[in-house]
Coordinates of C-alpha atoms and ligand atoms in Angstrom, one line a residue:
X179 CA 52.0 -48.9 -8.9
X180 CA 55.4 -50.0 -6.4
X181 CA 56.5 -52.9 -8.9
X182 CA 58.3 -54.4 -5.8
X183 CA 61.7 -55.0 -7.4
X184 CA 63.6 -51.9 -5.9
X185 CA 66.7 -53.3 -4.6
X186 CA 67.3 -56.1 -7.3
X187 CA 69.8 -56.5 -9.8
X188 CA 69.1 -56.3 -13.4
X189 CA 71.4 -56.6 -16.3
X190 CA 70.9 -55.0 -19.8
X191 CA 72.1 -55.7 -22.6
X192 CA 72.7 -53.0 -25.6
X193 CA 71.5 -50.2 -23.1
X194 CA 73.2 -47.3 -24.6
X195 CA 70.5 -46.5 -26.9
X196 CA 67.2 -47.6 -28.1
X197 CA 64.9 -49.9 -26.8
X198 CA 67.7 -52.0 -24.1
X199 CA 68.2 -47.9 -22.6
X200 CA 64.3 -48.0 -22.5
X201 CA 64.5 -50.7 -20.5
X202 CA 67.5 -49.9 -18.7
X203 CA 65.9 -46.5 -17.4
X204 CA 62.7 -48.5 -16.7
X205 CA 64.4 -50.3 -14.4
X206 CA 66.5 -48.0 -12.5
X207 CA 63.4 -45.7 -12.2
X208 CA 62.1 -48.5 -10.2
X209 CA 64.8 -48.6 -7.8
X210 CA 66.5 -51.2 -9.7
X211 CA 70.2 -51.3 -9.8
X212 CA 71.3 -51.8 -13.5
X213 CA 74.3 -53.1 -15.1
X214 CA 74.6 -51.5 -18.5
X215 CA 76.6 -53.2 -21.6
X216 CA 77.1 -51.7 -25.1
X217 CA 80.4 -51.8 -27.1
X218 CA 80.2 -47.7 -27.6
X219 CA 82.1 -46.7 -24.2
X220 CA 81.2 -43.2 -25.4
X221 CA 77.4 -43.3 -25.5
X222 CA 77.2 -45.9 -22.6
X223 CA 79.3 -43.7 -20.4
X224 CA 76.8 -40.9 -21.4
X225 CA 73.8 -42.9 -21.1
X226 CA 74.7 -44.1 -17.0
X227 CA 75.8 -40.3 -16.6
X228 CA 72.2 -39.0 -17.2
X229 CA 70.4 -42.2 -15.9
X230 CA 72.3 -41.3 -12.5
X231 CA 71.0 -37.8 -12.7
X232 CA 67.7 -39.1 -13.3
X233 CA 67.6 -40.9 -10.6
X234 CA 69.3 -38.7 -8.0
X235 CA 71.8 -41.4 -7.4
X236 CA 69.3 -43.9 -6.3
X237 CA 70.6 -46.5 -7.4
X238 CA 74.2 -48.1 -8.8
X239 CA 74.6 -48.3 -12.3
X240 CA 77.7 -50.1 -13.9
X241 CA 78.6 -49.2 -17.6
X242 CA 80.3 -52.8 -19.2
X243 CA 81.7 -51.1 -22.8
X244 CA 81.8 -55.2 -24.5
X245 CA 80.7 -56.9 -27.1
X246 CA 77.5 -59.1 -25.0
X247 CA 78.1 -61.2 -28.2
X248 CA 81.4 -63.3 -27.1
X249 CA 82.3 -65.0 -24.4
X250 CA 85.1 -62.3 -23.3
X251 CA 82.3 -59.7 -23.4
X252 CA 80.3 -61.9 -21.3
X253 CA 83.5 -62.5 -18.7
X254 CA 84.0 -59.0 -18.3
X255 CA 79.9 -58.4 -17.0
X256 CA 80.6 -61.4 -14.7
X257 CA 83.5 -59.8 -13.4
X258 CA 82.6 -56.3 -13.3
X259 CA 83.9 -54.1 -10.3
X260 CA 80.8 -53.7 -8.0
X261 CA 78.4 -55.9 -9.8
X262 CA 76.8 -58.9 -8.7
X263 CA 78.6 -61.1 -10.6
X264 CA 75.8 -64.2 -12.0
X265 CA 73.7 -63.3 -9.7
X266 CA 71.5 -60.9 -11.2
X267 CA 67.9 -61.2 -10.4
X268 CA 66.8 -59.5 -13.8
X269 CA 68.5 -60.1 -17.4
X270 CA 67.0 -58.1 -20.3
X271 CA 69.0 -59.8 -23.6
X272 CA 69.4 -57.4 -26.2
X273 CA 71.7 -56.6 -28.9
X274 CA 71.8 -55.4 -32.1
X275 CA 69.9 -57.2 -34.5
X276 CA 71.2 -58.9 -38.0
X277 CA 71.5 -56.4 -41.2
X278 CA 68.3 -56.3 -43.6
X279 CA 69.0 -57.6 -47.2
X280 CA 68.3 -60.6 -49.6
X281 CA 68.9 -63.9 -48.4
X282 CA 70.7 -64.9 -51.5
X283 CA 73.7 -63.2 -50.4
X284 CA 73.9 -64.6 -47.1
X285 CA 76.3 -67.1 -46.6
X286 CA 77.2 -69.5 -43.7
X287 CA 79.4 -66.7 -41.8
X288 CA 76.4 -64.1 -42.1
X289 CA 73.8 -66.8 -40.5
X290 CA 76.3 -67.9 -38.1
X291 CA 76.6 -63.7 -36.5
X292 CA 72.4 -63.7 -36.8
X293 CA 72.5 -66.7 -34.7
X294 CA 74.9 -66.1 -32.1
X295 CA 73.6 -62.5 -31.6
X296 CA 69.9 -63.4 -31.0
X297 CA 69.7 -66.5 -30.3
X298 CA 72.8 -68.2 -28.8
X299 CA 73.8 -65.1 -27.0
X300 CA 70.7 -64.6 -25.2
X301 CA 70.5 -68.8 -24.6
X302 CA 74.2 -67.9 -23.1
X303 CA 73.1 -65.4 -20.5
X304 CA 70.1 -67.4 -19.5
X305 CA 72.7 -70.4 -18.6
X306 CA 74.8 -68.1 -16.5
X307 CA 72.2 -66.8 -14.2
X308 CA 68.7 -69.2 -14.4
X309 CA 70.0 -71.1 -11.5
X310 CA 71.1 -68.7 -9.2
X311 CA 67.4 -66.9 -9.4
X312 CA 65.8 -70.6 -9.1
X313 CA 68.0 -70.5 -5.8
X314 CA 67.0 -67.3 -4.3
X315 CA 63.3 -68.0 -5.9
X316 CA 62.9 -64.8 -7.7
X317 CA 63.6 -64.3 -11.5
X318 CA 63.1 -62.4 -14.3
X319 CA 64.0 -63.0 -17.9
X320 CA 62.8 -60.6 -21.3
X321 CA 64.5 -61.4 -24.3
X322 CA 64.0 -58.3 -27.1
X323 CA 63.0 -60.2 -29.7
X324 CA 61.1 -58.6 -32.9
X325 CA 57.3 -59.0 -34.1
X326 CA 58.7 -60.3 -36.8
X327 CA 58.6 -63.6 -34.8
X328 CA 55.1 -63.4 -35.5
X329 CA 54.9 -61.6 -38.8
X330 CA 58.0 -61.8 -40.6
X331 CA 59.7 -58.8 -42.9
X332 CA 61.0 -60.6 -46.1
X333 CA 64.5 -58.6 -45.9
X334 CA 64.9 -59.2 -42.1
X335 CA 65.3 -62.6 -43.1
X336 CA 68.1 -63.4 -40.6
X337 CA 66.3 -61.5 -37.9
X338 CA 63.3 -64.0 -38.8
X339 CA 65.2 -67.2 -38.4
X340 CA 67.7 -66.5 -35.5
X341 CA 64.9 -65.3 -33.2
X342 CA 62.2 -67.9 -34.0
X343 CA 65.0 -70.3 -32.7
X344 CA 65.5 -68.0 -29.2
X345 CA 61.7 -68.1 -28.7
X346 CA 61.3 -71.7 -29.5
X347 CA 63.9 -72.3 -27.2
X348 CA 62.2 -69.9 -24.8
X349 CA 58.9 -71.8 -25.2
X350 CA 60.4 -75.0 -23.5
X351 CA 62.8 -73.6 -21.0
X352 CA 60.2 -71.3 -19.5
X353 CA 58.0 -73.9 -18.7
X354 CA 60.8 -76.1 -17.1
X355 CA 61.0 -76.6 -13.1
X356 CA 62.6 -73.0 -12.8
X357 CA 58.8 -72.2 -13.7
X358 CA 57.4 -73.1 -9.5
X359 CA 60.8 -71.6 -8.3
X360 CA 59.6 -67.7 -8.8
X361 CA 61.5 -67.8 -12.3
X362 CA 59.5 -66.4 -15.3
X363 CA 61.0 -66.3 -18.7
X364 CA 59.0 -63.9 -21.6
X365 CA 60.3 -62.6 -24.6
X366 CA 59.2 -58.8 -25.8
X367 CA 58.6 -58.6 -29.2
X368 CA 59.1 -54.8 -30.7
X369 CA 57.1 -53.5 -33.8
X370 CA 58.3 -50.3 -35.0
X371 CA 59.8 -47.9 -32.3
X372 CA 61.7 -45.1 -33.0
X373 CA 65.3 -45.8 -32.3
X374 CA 68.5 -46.2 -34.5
X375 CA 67.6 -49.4 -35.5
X376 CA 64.7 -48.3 -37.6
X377 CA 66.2 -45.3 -38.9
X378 CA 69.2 -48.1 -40.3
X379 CA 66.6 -50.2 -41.8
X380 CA 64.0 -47.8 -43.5
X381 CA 66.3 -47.2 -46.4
X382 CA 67.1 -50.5 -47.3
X383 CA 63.1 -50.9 -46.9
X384 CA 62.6 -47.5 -48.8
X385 CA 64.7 -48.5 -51.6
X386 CA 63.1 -51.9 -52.2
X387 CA 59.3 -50.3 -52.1
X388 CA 60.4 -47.6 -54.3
X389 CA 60.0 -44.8 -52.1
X390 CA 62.2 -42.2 -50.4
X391 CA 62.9 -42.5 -46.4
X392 CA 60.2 -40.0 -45.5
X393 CA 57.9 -41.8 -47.7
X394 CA 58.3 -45.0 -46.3
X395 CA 58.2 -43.8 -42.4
X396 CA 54.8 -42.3 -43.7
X397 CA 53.7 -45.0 -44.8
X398 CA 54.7 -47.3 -41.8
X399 CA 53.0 -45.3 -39.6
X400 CA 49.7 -45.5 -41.2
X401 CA 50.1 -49.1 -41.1
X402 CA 50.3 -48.7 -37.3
X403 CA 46.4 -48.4 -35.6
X404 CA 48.2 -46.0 -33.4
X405 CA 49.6 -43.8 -36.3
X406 CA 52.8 -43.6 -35.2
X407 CA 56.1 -45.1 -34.1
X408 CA 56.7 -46.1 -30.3
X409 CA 59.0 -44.9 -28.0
X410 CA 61.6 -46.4 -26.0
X411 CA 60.2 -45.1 -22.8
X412 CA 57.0 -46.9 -23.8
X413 CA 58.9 -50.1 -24.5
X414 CA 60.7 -49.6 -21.3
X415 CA 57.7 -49.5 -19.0
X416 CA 56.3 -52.7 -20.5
X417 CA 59.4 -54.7 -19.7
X418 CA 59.5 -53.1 -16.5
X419 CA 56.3 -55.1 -15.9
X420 CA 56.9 -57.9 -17.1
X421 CA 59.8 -58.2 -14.3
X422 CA 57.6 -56.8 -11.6
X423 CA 56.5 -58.9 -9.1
X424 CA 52.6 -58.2 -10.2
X425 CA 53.8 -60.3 -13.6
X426 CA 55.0 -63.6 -11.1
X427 CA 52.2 -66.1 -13.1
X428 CA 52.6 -64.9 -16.6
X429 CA 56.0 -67.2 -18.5
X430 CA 56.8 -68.2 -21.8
X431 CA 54.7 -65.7 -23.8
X432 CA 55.5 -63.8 -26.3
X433 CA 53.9 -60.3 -25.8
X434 CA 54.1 -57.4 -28.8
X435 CA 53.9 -54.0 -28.3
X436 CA 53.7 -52.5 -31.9
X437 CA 50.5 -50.0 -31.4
X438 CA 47.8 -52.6 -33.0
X439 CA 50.4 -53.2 -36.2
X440 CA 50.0 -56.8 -36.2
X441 CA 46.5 -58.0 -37.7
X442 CA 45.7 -60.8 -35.8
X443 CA 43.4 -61.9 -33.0
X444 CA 45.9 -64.0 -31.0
Ligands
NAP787 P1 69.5 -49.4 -31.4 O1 68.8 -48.1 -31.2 O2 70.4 -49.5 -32.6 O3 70.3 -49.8 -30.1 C1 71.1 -50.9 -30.0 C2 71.8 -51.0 -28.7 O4 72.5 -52.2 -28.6 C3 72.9 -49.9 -28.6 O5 73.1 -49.5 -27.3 C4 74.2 -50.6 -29.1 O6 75.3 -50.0 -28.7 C5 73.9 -52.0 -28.5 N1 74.6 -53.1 -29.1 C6 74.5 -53.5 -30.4 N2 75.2 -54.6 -30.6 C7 75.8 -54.9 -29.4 C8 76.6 -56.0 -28.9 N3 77.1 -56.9 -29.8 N4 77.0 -56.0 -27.6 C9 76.5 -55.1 -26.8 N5 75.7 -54.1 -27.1 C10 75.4 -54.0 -28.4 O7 68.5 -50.7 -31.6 P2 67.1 -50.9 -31.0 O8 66.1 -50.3 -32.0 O9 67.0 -50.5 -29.6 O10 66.9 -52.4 -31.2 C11 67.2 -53.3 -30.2 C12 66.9 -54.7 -30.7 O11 65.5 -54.8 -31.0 C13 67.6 -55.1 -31.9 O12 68.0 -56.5 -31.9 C14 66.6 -54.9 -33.0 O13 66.8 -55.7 -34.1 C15 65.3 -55.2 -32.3 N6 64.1 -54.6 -32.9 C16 64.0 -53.3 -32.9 C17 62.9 -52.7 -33.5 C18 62.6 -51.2 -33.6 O14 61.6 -50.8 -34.2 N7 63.5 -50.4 -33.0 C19 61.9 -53.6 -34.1 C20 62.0 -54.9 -34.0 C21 63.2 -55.5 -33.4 P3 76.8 -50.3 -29.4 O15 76.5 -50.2 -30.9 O16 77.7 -49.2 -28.9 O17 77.2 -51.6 -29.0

């Protein structure tokens, strides 16, 4: 299926690794021309170099080694040589997400990080570039949020409350007048895929069900219907959609992919 966006902008953020290079690669495999931020200049730098094998030079692809997290990081995309500046027709918000732990330790500097990493950050990017797709009447938005939005994880507890904020947030703005001029806003809301991310988390989650790491990524993925953990490719190809043109009438919803994990019917 042509996903008609071949030729747009896109920005990404955290697309070194994980589920924002899943998307990244997505993208670009689509014709899509893909600005790429991570702090890691290293793995970025690596991650465009086989992206642009991958796709035979097809399109550009524009490594930004920042922090998407502060306001200089955030300049320096604007600015970057060759980009399109604000005018990206795609923007795919994603950073890392808050450590696990117990929320008794977690003071006001700790919620602050948690808040401006997933949820101001992403509110940030939205400002900078809404407006300019509501202009040229084409739009996409997908914010990496977490199931946990829907089912929380106790020790993710700053995860939990940061990104119910984002998609509250999202809830209204999606549904605003950028919503009849070709904008559509969704957030993407991982289960358990098999990146980094995870492998950081499983001990702290290990350690507090008394079992060793193997144990507990055993034990997750008999949890999962699908009996295992995704892949970034996987995760890439949804998001992909959802800023096709085929996805123009769906906005504002929150859409899981965690192979069945999450028990409910809606
Ligand atoms: P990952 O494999 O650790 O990759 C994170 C990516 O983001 C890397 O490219 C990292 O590169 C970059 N990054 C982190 N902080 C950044 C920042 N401040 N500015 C720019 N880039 C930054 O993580 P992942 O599994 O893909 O997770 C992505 C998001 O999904 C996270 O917010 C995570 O909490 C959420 N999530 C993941 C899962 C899962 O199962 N994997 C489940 C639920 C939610 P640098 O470190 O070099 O910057």
């Amino acid at each position: 299926m042509d996903l008609g966006i071949a030729g747009k902008w896109a920005l990404v953020g955290g697309a070194s690794k994980g589920l924002g290079w899943g998307c990244a690669r997505a993208l670009a495999l689509e014709g899509v021309n893909v600005v790429m931020v991570a702090r890691g200049a290293e793995a970025l730098n690596k991650a465009v170099h086989d992206l642009r094998l991958e796709t035979g030079g097809q399109v550009q692809l524009i490594a930004v080694a920042q922090d998407i997290t502060t306001e200089a990081g955030r300049d320096a995309i604007w600015n970057a040589a060759g980009g399109p500046g604000k005018d990206h027709d795609i923007v795919v918000t994603n950073a890392g997400g808050p450590p696990p732990g117990d929320f008794r330790n977690w003071d006001r500097d700790a919620w602050i990080k948690a808040i401006d990493g997933n949820m101001l950050t992403p509110i940030e990017l939205i400002k900078a570039t809404v407006d300019g797709m509501a202009a040229r009447g084409f739009g996409r938005i997908v914010n990496i949020t977490s199931s946990a939005v829907k089912a929380p994880i106790d020790v993710l507890g700053l995860s939990n409350g940061a990104r119910s904020g984002l998609t509250g947030f999202v809830a209204g703005a999606s549904r605003s007048k950028i919503a009849s001029q070709g904008v559509t806003m969704n957030n993407l809301l991982p289960g358990k895929f098999d990146t980094d991310r995870i492998r950081a988390t499983l001990p702290a989650m290990a350690q507090q069900q008394g079992k060793t790491v193997d144990e507990m990524r055993a034990f997750h993925h008999a949890q999962i219907p699908a009996g295992r953990y995704g892949s970034p490719q996987e995760f890439g190809a949804i998001c992909a959609f959802l800023c096709s043109q085929h996805a123009a009438y769906m906005t504002g919803q929150n859409v899981l992919a965690d192979g069945g994990a999450y028990p409910g019917t809606y």
